[in-house]
Coordinates of C-alpha atoms in Angstrom, one line a residue:
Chain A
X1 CA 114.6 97.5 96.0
X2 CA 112.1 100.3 95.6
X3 CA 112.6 101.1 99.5
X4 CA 116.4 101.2 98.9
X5 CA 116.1 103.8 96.4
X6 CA 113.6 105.9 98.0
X7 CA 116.1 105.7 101.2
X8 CA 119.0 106.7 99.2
X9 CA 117.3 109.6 97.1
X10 CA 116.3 110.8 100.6
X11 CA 119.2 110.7 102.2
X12 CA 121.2 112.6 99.6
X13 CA 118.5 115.4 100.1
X14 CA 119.0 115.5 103.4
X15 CA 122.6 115.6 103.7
X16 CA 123.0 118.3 101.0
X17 CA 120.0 120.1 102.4
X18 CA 121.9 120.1 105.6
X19 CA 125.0 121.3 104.0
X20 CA 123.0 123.5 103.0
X21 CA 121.6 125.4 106.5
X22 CA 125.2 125.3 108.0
X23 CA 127.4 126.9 105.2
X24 CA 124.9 129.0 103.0
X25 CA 125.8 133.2 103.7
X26 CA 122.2 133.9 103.2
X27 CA 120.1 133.6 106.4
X28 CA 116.5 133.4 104.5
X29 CA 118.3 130.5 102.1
X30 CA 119.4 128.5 105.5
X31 CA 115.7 128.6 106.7
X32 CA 114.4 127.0 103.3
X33 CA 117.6 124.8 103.0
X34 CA 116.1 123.5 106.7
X35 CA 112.6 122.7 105.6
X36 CA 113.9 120.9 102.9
X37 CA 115.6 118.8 105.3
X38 CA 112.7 118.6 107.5
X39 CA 110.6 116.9 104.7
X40 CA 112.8 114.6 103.5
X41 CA 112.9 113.2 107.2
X42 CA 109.2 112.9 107.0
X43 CA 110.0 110.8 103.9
X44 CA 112.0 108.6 106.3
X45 CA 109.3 107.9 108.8
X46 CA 107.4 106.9 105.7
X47 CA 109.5 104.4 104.6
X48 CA 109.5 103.2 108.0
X49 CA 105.9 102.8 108.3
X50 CA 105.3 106.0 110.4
X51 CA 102.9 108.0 108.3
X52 CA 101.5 109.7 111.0
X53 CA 104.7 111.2 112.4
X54 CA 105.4 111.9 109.0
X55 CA 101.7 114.3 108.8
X56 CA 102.9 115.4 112.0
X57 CA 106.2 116.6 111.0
X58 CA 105.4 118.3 107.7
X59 CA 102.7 120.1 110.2
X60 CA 104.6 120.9 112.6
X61 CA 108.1 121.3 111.9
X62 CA 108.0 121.8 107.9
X63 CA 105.2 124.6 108.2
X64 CA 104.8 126.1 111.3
X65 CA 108.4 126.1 113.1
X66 CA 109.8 126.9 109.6
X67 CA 107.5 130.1 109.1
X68 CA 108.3 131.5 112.4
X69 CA 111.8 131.1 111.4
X70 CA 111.0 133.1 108.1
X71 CA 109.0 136.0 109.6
X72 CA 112.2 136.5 112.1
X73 CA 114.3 136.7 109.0
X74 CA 111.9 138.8 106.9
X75 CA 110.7 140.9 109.9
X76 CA 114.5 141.8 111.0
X77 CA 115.7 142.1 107.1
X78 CA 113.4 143.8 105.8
X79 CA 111.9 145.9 108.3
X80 CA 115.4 147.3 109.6
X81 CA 117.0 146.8 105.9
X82 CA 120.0 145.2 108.0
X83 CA 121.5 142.2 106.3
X84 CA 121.9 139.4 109.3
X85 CA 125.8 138.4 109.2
X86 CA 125.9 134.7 109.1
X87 CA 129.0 133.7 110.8
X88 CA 130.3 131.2 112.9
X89 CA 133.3 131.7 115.8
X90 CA 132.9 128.6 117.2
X91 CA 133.5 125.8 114.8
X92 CA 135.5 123.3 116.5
X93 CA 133.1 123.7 119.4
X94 CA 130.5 123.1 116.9
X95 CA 132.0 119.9 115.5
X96 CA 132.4 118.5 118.6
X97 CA 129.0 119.3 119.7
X98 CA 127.7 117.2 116.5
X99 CA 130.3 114.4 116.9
X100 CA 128.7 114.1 120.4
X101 CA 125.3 113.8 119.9
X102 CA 126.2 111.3 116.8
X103 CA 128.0 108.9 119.1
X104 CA 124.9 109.1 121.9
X105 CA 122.4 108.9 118.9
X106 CA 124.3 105.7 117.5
X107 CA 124.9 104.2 121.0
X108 CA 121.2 104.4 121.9
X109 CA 120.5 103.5 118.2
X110 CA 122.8 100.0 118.2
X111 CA 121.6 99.3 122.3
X112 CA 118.1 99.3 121.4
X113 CA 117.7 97.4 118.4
X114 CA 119.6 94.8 116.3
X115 CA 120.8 95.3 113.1
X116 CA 120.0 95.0 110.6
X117 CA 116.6 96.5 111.8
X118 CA 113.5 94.4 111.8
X119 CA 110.0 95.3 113.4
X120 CA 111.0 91.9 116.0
X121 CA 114.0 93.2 116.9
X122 CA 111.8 96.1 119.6
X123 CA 112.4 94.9 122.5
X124 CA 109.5 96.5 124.5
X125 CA 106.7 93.9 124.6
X126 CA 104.2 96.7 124.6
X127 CA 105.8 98.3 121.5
X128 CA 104.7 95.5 119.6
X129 CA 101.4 96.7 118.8
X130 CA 103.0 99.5 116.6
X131 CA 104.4 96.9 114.2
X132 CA 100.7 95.6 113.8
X133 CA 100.9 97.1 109.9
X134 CA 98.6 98.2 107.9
X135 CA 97.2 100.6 110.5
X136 CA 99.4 101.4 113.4
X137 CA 97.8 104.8 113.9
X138 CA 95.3 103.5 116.1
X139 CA 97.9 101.9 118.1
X140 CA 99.8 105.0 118.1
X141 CA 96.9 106.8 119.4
X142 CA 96.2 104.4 122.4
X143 CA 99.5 103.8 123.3
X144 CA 100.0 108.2 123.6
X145 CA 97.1 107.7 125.7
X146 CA 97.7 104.9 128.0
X147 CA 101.3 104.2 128.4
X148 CA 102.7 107.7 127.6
X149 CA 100.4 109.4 129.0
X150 CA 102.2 111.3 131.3
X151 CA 105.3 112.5 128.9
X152 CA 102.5 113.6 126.5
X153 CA 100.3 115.6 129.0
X154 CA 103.7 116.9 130.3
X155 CA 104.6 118.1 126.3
X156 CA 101.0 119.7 126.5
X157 CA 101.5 121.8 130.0
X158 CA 104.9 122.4 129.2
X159 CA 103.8 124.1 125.7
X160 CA 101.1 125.8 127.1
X161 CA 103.1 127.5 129.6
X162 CA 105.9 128.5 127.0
X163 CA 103.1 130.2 125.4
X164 CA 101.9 132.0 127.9
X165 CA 104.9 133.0 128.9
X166 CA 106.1 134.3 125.6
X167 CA 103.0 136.9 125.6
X168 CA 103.9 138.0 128.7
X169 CA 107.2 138.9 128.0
X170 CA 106.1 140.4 124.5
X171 CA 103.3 142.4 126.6
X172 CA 106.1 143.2 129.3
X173 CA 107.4 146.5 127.2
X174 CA 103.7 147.8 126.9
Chain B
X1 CA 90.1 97.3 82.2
X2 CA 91.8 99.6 85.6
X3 CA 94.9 101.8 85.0
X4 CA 96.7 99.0 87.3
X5 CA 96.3 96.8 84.4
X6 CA 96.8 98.8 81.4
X7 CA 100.7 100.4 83.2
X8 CA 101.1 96.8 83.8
X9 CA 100.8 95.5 79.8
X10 CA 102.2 98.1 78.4
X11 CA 105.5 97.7 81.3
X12 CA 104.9 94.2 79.4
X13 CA 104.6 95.5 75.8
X14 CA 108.0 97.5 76.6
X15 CA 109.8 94.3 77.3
X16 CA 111.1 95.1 81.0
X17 CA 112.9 91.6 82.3
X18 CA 110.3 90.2 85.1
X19 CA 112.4 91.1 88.0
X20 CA 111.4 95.0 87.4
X21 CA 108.3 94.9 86.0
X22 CA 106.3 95.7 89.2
X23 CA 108.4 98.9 90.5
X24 CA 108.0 99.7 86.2
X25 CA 104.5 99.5 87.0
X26 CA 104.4 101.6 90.1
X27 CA 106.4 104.2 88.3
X28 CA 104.3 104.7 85.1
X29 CA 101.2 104.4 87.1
X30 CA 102.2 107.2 89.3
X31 CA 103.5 108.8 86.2
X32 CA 99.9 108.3 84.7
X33 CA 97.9 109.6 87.7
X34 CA 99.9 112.5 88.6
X35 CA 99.7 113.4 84.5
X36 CA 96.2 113.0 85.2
X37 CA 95.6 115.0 88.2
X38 CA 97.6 118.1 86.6
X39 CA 95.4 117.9 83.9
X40 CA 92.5 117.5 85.9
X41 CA 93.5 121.1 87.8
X42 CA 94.5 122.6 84.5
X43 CA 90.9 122.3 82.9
X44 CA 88.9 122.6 86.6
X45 CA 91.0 126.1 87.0
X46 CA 90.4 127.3 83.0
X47 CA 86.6 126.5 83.3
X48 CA 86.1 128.1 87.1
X49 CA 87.8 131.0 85.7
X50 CA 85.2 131.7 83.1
X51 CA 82.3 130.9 85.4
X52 CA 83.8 132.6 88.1
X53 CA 83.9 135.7 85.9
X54 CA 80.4 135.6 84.3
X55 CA 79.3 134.6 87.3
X56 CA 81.0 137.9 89.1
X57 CA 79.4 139.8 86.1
X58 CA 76.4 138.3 86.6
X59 CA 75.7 139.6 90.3
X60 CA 77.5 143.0 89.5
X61 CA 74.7 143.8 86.5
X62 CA 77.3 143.6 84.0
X63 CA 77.8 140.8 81.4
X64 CA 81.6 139.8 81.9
X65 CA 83.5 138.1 78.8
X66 CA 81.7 138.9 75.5
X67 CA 83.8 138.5 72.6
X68 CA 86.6 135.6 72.3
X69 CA 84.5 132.3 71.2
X70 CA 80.5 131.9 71.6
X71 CA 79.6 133.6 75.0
X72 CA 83.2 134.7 75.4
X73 CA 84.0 131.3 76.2
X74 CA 87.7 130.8 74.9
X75 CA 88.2 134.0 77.2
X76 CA 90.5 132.1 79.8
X77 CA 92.7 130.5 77.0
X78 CA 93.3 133.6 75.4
X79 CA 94.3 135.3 79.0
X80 CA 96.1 132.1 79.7
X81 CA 98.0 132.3 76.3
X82 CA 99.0 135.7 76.8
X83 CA 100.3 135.3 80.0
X84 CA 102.6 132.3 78.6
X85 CA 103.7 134.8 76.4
X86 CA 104.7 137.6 78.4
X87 CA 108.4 138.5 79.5
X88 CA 109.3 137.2 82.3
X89 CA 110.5 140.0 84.6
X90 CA 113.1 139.6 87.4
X91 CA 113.1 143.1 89.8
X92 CA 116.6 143.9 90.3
X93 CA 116.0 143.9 93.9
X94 CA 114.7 140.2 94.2
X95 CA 116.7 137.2 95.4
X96 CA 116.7 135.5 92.1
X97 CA 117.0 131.9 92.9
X98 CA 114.2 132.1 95.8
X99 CA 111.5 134.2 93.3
X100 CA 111.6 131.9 90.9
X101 CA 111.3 128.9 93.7
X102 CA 108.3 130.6 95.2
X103 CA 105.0 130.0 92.7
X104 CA 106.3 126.0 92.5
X105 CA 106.0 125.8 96.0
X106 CA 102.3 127.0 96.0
X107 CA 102.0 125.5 93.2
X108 CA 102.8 121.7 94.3
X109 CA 100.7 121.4 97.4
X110 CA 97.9 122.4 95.6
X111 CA 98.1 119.9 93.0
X112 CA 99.7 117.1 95.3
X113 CA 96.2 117.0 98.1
X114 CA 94.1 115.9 94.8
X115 CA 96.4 112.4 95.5
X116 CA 94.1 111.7 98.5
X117 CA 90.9 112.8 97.1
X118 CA 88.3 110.8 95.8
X119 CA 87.0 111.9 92.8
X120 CA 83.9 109.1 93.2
X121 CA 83.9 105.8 94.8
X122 CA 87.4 104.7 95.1
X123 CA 86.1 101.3 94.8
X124 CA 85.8 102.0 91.4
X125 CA 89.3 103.0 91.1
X126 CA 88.6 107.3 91.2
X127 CA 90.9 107.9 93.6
X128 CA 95.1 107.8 93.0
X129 CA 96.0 106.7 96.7
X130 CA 93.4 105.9 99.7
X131 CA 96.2 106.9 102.5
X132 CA 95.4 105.8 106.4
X133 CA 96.4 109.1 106.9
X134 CA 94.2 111.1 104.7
X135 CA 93.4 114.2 106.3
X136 CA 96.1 114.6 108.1
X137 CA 97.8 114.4 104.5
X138 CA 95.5 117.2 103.7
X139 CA 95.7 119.2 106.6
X140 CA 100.2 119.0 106.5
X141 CA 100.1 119.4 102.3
X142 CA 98.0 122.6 102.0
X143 CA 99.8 124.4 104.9
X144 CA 103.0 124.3 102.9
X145 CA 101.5 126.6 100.6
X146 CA 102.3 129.4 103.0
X147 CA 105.7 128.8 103.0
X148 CA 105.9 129.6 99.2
X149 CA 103.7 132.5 100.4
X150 CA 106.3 134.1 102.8
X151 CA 109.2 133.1 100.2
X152 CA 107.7 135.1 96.9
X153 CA 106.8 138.3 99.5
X154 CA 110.4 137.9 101.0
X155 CA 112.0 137.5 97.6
X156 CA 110.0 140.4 95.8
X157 CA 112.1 142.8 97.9
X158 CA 109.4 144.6 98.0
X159 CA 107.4 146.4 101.3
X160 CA 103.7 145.7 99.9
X161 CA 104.9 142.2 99.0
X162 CA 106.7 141.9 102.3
X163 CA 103.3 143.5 103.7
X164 CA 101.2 140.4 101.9
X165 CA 103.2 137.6 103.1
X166 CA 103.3 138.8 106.5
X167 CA 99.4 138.9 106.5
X168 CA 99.2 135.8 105.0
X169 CA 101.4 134.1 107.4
X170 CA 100.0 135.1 110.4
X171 CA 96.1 134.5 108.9
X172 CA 97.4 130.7 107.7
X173 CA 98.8 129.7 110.5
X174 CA 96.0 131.2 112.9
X175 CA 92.7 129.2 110.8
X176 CA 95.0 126.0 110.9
X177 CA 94.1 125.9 114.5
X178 CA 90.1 125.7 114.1
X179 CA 90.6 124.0 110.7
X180 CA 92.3 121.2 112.1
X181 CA 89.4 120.9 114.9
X182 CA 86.9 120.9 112.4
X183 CA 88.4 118.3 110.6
X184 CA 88.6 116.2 113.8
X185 CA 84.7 116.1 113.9
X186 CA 84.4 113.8 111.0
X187 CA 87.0 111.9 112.3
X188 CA 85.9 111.0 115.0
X189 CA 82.4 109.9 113.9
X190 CA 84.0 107.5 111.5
X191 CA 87.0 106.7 113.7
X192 CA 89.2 107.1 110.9
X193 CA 91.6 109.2 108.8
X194 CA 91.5 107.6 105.8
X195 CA 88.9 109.9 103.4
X196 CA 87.1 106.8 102.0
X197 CA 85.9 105.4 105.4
X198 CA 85.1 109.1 106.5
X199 CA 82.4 109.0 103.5
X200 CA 81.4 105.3 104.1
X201 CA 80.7 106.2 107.9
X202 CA 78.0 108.6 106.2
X203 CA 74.4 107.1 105.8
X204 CA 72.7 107.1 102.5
X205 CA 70.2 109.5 103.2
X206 CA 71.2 112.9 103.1
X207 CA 70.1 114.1 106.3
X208 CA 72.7 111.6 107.4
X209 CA 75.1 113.4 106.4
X210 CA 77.9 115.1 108.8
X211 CA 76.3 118.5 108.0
X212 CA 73.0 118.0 107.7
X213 CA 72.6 115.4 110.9
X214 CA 71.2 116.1 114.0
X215 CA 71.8 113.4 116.1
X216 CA 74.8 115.3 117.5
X217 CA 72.8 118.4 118.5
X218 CA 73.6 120.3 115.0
X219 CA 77.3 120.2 116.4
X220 CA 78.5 118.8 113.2
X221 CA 76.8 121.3 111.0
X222 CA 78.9 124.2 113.1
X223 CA 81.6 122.2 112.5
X224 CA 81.1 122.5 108.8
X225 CA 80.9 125.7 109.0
X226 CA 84.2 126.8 111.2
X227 CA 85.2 124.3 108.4
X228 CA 84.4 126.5 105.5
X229 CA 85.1 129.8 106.9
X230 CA 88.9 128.3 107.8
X231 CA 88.8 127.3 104.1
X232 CA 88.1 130.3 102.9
X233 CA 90.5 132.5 105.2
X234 CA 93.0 129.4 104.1
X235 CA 92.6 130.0 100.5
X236 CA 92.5 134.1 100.7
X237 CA 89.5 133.9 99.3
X238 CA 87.1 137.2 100.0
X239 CA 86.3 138.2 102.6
X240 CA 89.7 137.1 103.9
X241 CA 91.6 138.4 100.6
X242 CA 93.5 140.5 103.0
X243 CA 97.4 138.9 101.8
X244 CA 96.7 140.6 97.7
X245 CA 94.5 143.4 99.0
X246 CA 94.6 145.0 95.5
X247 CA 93.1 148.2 97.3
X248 CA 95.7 148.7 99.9
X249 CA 98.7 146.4 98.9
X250 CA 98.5 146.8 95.1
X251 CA 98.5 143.0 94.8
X252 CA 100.4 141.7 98.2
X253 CA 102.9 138.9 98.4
X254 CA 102.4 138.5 94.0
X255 CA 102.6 142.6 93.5
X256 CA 106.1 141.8 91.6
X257 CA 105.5 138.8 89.2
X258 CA 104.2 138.9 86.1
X259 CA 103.6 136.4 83.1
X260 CA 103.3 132.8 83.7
X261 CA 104.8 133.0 87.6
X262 CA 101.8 135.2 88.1
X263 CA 99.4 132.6 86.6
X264 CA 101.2 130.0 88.7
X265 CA 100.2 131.6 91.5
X266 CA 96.6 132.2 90.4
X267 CA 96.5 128.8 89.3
X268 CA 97.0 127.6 93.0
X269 CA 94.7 129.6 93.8
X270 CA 91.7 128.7 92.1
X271 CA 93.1 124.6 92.5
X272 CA 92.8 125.1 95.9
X273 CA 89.7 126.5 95.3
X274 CA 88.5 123.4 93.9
X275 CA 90.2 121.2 96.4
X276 CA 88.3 123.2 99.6
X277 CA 85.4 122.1 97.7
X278 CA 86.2 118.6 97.4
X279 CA 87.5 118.0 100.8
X280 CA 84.5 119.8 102.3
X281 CA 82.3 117.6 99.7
X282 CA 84.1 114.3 101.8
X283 CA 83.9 115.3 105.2
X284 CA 80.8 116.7 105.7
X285 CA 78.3 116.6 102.7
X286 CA 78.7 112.6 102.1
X287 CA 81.0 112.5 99.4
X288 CA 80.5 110.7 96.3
X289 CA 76.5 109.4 97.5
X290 CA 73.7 110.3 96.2
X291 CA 71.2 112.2 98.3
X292 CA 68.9 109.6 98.7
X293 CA 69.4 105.8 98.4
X294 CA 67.1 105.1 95.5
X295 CA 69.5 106.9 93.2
X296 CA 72.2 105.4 91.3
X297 CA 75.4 106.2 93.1
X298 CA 77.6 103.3 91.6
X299 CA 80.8 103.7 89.5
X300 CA 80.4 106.5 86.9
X301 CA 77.4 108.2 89.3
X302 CA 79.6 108.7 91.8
X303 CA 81.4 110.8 89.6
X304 CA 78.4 112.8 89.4
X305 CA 77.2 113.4 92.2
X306 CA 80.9 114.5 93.4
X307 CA 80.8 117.2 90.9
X308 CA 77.3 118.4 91.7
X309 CA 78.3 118.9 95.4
X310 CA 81.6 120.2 94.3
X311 CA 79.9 123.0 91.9
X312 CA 77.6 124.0 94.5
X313 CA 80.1 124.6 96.9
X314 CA 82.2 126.2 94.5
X315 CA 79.6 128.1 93.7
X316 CA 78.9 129.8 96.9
X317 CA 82.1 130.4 97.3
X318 CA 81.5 132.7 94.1
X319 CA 79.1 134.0 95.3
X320 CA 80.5 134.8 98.5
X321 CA 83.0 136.5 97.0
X322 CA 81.1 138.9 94.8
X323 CA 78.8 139.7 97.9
X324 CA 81.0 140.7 100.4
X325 CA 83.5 143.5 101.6
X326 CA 87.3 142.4 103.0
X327 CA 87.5 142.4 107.1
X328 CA 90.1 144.2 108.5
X329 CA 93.0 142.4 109.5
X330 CA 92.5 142.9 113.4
X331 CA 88.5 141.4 112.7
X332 CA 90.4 138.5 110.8
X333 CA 92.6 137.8 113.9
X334 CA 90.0 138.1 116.1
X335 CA 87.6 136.0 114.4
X336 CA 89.9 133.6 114.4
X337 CA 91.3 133.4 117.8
X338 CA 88.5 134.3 119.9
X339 CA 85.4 133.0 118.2
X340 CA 86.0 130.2 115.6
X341 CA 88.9 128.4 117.9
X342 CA 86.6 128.4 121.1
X343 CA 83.4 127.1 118.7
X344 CA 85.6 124.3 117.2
X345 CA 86.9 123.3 120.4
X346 CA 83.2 123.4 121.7
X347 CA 82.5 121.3 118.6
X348 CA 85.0 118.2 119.2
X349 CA 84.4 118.2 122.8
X350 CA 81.0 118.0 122.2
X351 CA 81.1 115.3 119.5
X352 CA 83.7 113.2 121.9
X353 CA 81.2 113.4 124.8
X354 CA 78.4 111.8 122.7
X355 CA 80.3 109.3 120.9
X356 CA 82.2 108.5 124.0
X357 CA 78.6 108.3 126.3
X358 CA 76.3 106.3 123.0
X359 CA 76.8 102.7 123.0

């Protein structure tokens, strides 16, 4: 019952959080309005057993993608003392965008598993080490390095070279 | 008697029907704890003020609080009580809602990493949670802090206070790198997360300590280090107190809050003062033992000995502070980037190659 609560306090946050980033005027608000929503998904991957994506994603996307976002608003705000406009010409494109990726989201979610969801109901025999609860973190970490192996090294090299490539194109007007 | 116990007769005292009186438990014992931990950084923060500024007096030849209490001991409450006080100004050029967000969101990571840290030996129930994914709890709770950071300087609409969070930003986000690879050093000698095994994987002596050990070539004790120089950047604690520059920036990202939003923000500061300490204490400095295994290091020791490792950390971190000048920002960057980052990396390779070659 506790879980049901937790996943309904949660969900509320995130849906009005996410109201939130799409109709707020104030470009600086949006940002925080998205962390917001970015932590209460890391509440979701607790409930579901996934601490360490949870760690991961306040890391990552509550704290350092969110603070890039920030120093673009602040930096463009209150450097030029331009307000950004927030508006949006393309809303029915928008919507249909969203609607899209729900029904490919839902398909893949309803393919996959069985509802209602149960840790048996992964299909992948070699997933099945993750449901080994309490600690699935050292599962996580051997199956990142065994059987995703390549996708991971991929998200590596594929990082690296984004960064690398950003400096030169910020160095490019030196 | 444990806390467990006493939530769980008094959810019985109350009456609750059966069916509820375990998630009544889990409430009031989380309601317990986290009444407890605020506490616990209320008192920590009004006694390392006072030491903090005799202290500062001390090693500047001049005698620092005099005159409120015995020794100018009730000093901190009377600042504290004036600040409550105070009216609480607004700059007509601030974002309202988001100023007034900003110190509670520096505020609440600091008091929400004391969840994971053992205060003795969680065994005898000093600790609130022991999460599998401690550090990584740490590591994700205290980088929030700089999102409060950017918010107050963005909010202030002011160009000092814009000046200060920008500095912060980039300084946080930069000794996260080499932070998080010191932290890994630990980890991978205990092959854990969780904080309590991290300590456990420590032997009784104390030169079997992560610091102090040499059986990994001194690697671990550079480890501490690029540890508590991060700490210190990540806590803008001199020589890195480049974000509230007072000489330069009048007060950086806080420049426009007074009252208690400005001893919010202090208070954060001086938590997360404590809880460098603490975490440093865990990782590297064998937690809760005692230095040598014919001490007592059992249930209220453990206590003890945690304190004693914490003050002396603290301490130097004091000390530190009333030693040395502020680096520029440039030297801060640089530091960072090109000599901690490469040292920690050097560090967990290292470490790896040795735990992976020893049988």
């Amino acid at each position: 019952m506790g879980e049901a609560i937790a996943f309904w306090i949660l969900a509320v946050l995130i849906v009005a959080a996410a109201l939130g980033v799409v109709t707020l005027r104030n470009l600086f608000h949006c940002a925080l309005c998205l962390g917001l929503v970015l932590f209460g998904v890391a509440g979701i991957f607790v409930l579901n057993g996934a601490e360490f994506l949870a760690g991961v994603q306040v890391l990552i996307y509550v704290v350092a993608t969110l603070v890039i976002i920030l120093f673009a608003v602040m930096l463009s705000e209150n450097i030029t003392g331009e307000r950004i406009r927030v508006v949006s010409y393309n809303r029915p494109l928008g919507l249909l965008a969203a609607l899209g990726f729900l029904g490919v989201m839902l398909f893949l979610a309803f393919s996959q598993a069985s509802f209602p969801a149960h840790t048996s109901s992964i299909k992948d025999p070699s997933l099945q080490v993750l449901t080994d609860v309490p600690n699935n973190i050292a599962a996580f970490g051997t199956l990142l390095l065994t059987k995703f192996i390549v996708p991971f090294e991929f998200a590596s090299v594929f990082l690296l070279v984004a960064m690398i490539g950003a400096i030169i194109v910020a160095r490019m007007a030196e | 008697m444990t806390l467990t116990e006493l939530c769980r007769s008094v959810v019985q005292w109350l009456g609750v029907p059966a069916e509820y009186r375990d998630a009544a438990t889990l409430i009031l014992l989380a309601l317990v704890d986290a009444f407890i931990l605020f506490n616990f950084v209320m008192l920590s923060v009004l006694v390392l003020i006072y030491v903090f500024r005799k202290l500062i007096g001390f090693i500047q030849a001049r005698l620092g609080p005099r005159y409120t209490g015995p020794r100018g001991i009730l000093q901190t409450v009377a600042d504290a009580l004036k600040l409550l006080t105070k009216e609480d100004i607004i700059p007509l050029a601030a974002d309202k809602v988001t100023f007034n967000l900003a110190p509670l969101i520096v505020f609440l990571p600091a008091l929400l990493v004391y969840v994971v840290i053992p205060f003795g030996d969680p065994k005898s129930g000093l600790q609130v949670r022991d999460l599998n994914i401690g550090i990584l709890y740490i590591a994700a709770i205290t980088s929030v802090t700089v999102i409060g950071i950017v918010t107050a300087g963005w909010a202030s609409g002011n160009k000092w206070a814009v000046l200060g969070a920008m500095r912060s930003g980039a300084q946080l986000l930069s000794y996260e790198v080499p932070m998080t690879l010191a932290f890994l050093v630990p980890v991978l000698l205990a092959g854990s997360l969780r904080l309590s095994d991290i300590v456990n994987a420590q032997g009784e002596w104390f030169w079997q300590w992560n610091a102090f050990r040499l059986d990994y070539l001194g690697l671990t004790f550079v480890a501490f280090i690029v540890y508590f120089i991060c700490a210190l950047a990540e806590t803008n604690q001199t020589p890195f107190d480049l974000p509230e520059a007072e000489s330069e920036l009048v007060a950086g990202y806080h420049v426009e809050y007074s009252g208690m939003k400005f001893a919010i923000f202090f208070l954060a500061e001086f938590g997360n003062t404590v809880a460098i300490s603490a975490i440093a204490t865990h990782l590297f400095l064998g937690g809760w033992k005692a230095p040598a295994p014919f001490l007592p290091d059992t249930g209220w020791w453990s206590l003890f000995w945690f304190f004693v490792k914490v003050s002396t950390l603290v301490f130097l971190i004091i000390w530190i502070r009333g030693t040395y000048p502020r680096v520029r920002i440039d030297q801060v960057m640089e530091l960072g980037w090109k000599f901690l980052l490469p040292v920690g990396l050097l560090c967990v390779t290292g470490v790896g190659l040795i735990v992976a070659i020893r049988p």
